[in-house]
Coordinates of C-alpha atoms in Angstrom, one line a residue:
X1 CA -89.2 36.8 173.5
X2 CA -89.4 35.9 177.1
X3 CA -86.4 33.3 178.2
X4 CA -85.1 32.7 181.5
X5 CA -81.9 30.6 182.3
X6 CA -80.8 29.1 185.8
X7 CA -79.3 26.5 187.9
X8 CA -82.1 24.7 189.9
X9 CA -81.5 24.2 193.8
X10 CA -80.3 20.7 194.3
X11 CA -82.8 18.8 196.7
X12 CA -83.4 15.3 198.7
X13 CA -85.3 12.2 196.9
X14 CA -88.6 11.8 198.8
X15 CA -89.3 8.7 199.6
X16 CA -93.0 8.8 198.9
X17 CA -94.4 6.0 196.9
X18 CA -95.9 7.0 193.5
X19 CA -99.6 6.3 193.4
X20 CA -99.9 6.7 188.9
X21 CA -100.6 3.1 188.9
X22 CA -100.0 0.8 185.4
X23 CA -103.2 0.3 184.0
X24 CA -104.3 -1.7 180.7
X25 CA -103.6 0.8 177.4
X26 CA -106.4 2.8 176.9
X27 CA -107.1 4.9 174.0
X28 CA -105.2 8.3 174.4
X29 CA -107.1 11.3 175.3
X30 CA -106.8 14.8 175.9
X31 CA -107.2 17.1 178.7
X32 CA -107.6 21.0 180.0
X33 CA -105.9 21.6 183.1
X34 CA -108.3 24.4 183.5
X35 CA -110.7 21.4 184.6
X36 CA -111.0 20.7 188.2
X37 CA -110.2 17.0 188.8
X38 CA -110.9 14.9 191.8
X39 CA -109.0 15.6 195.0
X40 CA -105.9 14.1 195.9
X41 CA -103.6 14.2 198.4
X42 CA -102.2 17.6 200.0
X43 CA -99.0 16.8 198.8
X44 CA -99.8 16.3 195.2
X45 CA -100.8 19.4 192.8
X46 CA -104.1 18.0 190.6
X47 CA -103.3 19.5 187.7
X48 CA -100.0 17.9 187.4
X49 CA -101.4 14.4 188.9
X50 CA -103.5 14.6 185.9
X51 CA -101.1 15.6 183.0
X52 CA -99.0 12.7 184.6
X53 CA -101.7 9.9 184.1
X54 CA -102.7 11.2 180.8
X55 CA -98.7 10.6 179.2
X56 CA -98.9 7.5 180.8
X57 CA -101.9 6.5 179.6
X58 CA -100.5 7.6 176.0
X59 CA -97.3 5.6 176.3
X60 CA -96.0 1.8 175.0
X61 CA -94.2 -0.5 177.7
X62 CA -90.6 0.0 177.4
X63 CA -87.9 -1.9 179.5
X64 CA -85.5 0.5 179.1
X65 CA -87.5 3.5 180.2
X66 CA -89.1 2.0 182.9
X67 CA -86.6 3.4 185.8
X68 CA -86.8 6.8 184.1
X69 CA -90.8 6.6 183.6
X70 CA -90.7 5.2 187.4
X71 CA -88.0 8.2 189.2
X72 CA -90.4 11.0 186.8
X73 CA -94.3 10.0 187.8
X74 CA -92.4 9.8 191.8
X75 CA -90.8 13.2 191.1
X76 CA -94.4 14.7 189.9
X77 CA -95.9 13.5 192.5
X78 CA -94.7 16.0 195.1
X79 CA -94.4 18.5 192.3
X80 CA -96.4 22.0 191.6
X81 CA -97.2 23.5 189.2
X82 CA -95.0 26.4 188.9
X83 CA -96.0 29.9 189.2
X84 CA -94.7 33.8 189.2
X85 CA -94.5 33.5 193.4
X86 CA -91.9 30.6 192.3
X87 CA -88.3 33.1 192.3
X88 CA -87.5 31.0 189.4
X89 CA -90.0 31.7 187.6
X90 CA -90.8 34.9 188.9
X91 CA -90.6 36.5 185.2
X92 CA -91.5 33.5 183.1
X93 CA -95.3 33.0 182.8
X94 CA -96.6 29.4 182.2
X95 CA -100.3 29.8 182.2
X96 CA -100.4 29.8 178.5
X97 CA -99.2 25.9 178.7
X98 CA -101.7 25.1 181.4
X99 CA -104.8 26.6 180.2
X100 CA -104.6 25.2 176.9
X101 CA -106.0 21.3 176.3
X102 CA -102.6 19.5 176.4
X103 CA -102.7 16.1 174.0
X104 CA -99.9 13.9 173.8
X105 CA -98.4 12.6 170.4
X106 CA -98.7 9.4 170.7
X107 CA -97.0 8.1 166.8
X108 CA -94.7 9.3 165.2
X109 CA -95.6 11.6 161.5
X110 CA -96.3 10.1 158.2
X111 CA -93.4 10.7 155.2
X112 CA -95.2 12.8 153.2
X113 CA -95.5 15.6 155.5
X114 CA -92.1 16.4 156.1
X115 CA -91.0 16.8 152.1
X116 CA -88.3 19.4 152.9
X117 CA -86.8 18.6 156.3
X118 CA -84.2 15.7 154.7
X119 CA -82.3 18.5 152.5
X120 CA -78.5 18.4 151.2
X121 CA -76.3 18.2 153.9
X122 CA -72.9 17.0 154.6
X123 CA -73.1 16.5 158.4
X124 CA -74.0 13.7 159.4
X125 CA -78.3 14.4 160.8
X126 CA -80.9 12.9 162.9
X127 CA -84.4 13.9 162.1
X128 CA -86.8 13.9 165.6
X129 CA -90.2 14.5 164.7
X130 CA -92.6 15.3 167.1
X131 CA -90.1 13.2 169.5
X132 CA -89.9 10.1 167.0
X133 CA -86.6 9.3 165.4
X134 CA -87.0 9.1 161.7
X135 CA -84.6 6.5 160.8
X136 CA -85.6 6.8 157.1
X137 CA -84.6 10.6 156.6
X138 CA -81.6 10.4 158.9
X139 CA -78.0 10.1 158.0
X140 CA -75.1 8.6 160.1
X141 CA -73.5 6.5 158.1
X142 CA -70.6 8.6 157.8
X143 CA -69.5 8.4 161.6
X144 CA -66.2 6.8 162.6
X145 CA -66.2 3.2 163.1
X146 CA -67.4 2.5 167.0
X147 CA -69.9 5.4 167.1
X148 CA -73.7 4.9 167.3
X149 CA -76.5 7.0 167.2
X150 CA -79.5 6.3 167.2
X151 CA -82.4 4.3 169.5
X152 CA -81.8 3.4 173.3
X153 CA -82.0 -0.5 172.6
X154 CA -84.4 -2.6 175.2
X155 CA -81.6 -5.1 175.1
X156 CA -79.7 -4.4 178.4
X157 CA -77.1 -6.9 177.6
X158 CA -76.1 -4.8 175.0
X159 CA -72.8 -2.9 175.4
X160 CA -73.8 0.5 174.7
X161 CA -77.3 0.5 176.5
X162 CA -75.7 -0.8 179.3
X163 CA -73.5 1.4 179.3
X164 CA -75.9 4.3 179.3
X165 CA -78.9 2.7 181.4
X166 CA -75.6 3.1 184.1
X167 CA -76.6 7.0 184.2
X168 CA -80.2 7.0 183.2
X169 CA -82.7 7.8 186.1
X170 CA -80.3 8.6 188.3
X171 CA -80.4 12.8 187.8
X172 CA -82.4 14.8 190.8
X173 CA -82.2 18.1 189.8
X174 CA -84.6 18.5 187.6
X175 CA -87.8 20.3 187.9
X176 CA -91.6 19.4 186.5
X177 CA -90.9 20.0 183.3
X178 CA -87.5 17.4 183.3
X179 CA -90.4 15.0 185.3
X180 CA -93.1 15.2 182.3
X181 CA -90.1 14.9 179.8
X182 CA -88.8 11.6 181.6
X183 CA -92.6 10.1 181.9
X184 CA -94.0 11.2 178.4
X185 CA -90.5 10.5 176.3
X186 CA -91.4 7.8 173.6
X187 CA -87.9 6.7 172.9
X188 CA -84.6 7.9 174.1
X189 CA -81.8 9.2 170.9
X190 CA -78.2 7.8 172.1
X191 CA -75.1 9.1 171.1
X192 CA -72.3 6.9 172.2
X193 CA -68.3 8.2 171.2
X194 CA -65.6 5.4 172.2
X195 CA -62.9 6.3 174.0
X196 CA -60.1 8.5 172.3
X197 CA -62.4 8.8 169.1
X198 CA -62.9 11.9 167.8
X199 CA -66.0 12.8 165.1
X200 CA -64.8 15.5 162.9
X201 CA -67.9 16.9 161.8
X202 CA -71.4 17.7 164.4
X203 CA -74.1 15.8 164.6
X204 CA -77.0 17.8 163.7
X205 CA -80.4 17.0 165.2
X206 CA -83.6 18.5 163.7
X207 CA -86.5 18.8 165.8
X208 CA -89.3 19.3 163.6
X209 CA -93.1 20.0 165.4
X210 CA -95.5 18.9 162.7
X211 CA -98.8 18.3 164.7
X212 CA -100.4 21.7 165.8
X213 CA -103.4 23.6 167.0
X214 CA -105.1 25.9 164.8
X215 CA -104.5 29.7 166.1
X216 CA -107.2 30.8 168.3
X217 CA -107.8 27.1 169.6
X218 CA -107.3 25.5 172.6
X219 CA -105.3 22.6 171.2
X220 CA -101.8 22.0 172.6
X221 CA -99.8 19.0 171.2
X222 CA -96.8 17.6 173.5
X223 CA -93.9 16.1 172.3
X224 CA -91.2 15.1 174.7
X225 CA -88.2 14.9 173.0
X226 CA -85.1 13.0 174.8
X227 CA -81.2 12.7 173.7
X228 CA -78.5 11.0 176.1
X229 CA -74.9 11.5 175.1
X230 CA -72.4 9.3 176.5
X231 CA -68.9 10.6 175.4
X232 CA -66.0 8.2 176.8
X233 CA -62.0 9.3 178.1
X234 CA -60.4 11.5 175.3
X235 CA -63.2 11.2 172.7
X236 CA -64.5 14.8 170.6
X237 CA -67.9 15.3 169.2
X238 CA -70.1 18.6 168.6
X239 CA -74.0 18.5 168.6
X240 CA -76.5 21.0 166.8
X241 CA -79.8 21.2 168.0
X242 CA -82.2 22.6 165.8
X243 CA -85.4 23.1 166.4
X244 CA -88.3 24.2 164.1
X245 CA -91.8 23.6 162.2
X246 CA -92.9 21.9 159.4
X247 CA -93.4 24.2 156.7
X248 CA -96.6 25.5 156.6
X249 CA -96.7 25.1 160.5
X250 CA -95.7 28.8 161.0
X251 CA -99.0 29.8 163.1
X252 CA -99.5 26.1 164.7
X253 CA -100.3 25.8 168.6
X254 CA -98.1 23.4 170.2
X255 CA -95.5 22.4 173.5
X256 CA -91.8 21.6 172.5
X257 CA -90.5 19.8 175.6
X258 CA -86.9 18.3 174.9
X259 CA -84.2 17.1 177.0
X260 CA -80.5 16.8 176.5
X261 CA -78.3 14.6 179.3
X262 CA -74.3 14.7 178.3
X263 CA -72.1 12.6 180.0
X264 CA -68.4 13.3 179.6
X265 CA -65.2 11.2 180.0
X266 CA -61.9 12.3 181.6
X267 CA -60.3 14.3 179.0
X268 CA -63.0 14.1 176.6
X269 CA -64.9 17.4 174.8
X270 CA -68.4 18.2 173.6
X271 CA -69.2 21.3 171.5
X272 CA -73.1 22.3 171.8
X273 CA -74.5 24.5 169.6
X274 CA -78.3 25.3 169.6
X275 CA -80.5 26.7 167.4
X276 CA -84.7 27.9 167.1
X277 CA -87.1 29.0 165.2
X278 CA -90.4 28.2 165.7
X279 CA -94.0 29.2 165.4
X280 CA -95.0 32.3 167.3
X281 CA -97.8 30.1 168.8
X282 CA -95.7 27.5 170.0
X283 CA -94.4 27.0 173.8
X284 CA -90.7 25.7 174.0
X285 CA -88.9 24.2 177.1
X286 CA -85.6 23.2 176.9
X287 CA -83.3 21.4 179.5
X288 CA -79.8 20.8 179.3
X289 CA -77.8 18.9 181.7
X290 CA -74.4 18.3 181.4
X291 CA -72.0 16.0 183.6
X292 CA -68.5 15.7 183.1
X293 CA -65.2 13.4 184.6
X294 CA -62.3 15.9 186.3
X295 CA -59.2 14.7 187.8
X296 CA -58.1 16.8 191.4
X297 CA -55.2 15.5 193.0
X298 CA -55.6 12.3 191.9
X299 CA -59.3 11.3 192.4
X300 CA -62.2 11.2 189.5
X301 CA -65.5 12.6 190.1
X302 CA -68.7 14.0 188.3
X303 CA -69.2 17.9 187.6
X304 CA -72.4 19.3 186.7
X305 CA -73.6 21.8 184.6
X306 CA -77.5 22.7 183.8
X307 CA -79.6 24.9 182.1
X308 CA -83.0 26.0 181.9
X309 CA -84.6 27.7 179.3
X310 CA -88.2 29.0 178.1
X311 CA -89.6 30.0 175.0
X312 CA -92.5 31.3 174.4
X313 CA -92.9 32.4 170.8
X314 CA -96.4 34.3 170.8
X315 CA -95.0 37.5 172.2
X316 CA -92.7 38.1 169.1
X317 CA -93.0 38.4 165.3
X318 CA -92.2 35.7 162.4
X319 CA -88.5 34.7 161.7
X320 CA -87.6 33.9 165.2
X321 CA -84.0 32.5 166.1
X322 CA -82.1 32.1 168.7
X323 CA -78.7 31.0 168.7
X324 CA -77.0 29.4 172.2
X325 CA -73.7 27.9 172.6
X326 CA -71.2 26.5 175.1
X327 CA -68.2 24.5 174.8
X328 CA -67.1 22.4 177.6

């Protein structure tokens, strides 16, 4: 298994105007960025000009995405793809995702083909499939009074969406791969913890892949995954990620591309624990970003913690899983 891990280099907004103009919703479509496409500017990189246009022709309107759909095709604008002369990628080879014919999911998976994903558990779960929330075979019910999870809501009168649409769009450290998360995300998971409320047991999030290339194709489904985590003064909750394939998936062709943003209070905790196993033909990228409230002499202010991390399952054997955890 190949992973890499670092901070990225914090860097200044440009100012240039995106040119990935709205256009009337077209049929989805898929891509090779092995093609060649027209020319653009010097300061744009065609291959990612054109994954950009293609999730955005994939996407629904959404008023509560738009400044996050707005700061990512800006962001890609200026952005290469990377490549081993990149320092940060100097060991982490991403040609496998860009010669393969990307295709963005574009609806969620039927019922019946995730029979054994819902499973006995006494944690309280969120199924994500293919980046969808699947209301139907999650369970939260059993969270304290106050908490929520579930669906960004386009209502920004509403307490909790306002409350996160305060933090989202406003990140600049990301890199490409934050920038195609934020433009091709379908829906955004929220987990919002009142202040001084504490949730006993994690939230586990499964992240099951169920559309996928046949082995030896070119075929490369996206799914762009996105959880924000607004965690108030004093209030305790742990989050599992898990992330794996629908059975029968085990040899499947596909891009995992999930984001997780944490915001936490003064005083407050998060537990994080993280866990894999997917096909050995699948790519994964994972961002997590974490920013937290500390107190010095007095004054409030934001911390920040990131990570990075790649995946690529085709150079190791069946049974993969990796386990990564961090407690802030």
């Amino acid at each position: 298994m190949s992973v890499s891990a670092f901070t990225p280099q914090i860097h200044t907004p440009l100012t240039i105007k995106p040119k990935i103009k709205h256009r009337q919703k077209q049929k989805p479509k898929s891509f090779s960025l092995s093609t060649t496409p027209i020319t653009q500017a010097s300061f744009s990189d065609p291959f990612v000009l054109q994954l950009a246009e293609t999730l955005e022709d994939s996407l629904s309107p959404s008023v509560s995405l738009q400044k996050l759909r707005d700061s990512s095709s800006e962001s890609l604008l200026s952005t290469s793809w990377p490549s081993r002369k990149d320092e940060p990628f100097r060991f982490t080879d991403t040609s496998f995702i860009r010669h393969s014919q990307i295709i963005p999911i574009t609806k969620p998976p039927q019922l019946d083909y995730l029979p054994s994903i819902n499973g006995n558990t006494l944690l309280p779960n969120i199924v994500i499939a293919d980046g969808f929330v699947l209301n139907s075979m999650s369970k939260v019910s059993t969270l304290p009074d106050g908490v929520y999870v579930g669906g960004l809501l386009s209502d920004s009168s509403d307490r909790i969406a306002k409350r996160v649409l305060e933090f989202v769009g406003d990140f600049e450290w990301g890199d490409l791969f934050w920038s195609v998360n934020g433009l091709g995300t379908p829906i955004m998971t929220v987990v919002y913890v009142p202040a001084g409320v504490k949730v006993d047991n994690p939230i586990h999030f499964k992240y099951v892949s169920v559309e996928g290339g046949e082995e030896g194709s070119k075929k490369l489904p996206v799914s762009n995954p996105r959880v924000f985590v607004v965690v108030e003064e004093g209030g305790e909750v742990g989050i599992i990620e898990e992330f794996m394939s629908k059975e029968g998936n085990d040899d499947k062709r596909y891009w995992a591309n999930p984001v997780l943003e944490v915001v936490i209070g003064k005083g407050a905790k998060v537990r994080h624990s993280y866990v894999q196993s997917q096909s050995l033909n699948s790519a994964h990228i994972k961002w997590t970003a974490v920013r937290q409230v500390i107190s010095f002499g007095g004054f409030s202010f934001l911390s920040f913690f990131l990570s990075f991390f790649f995946f690529f399952f085709f150079f190791v054997g069946y049974f993969l899983l990796s386990f990564f955890s961090f407690l802030v």
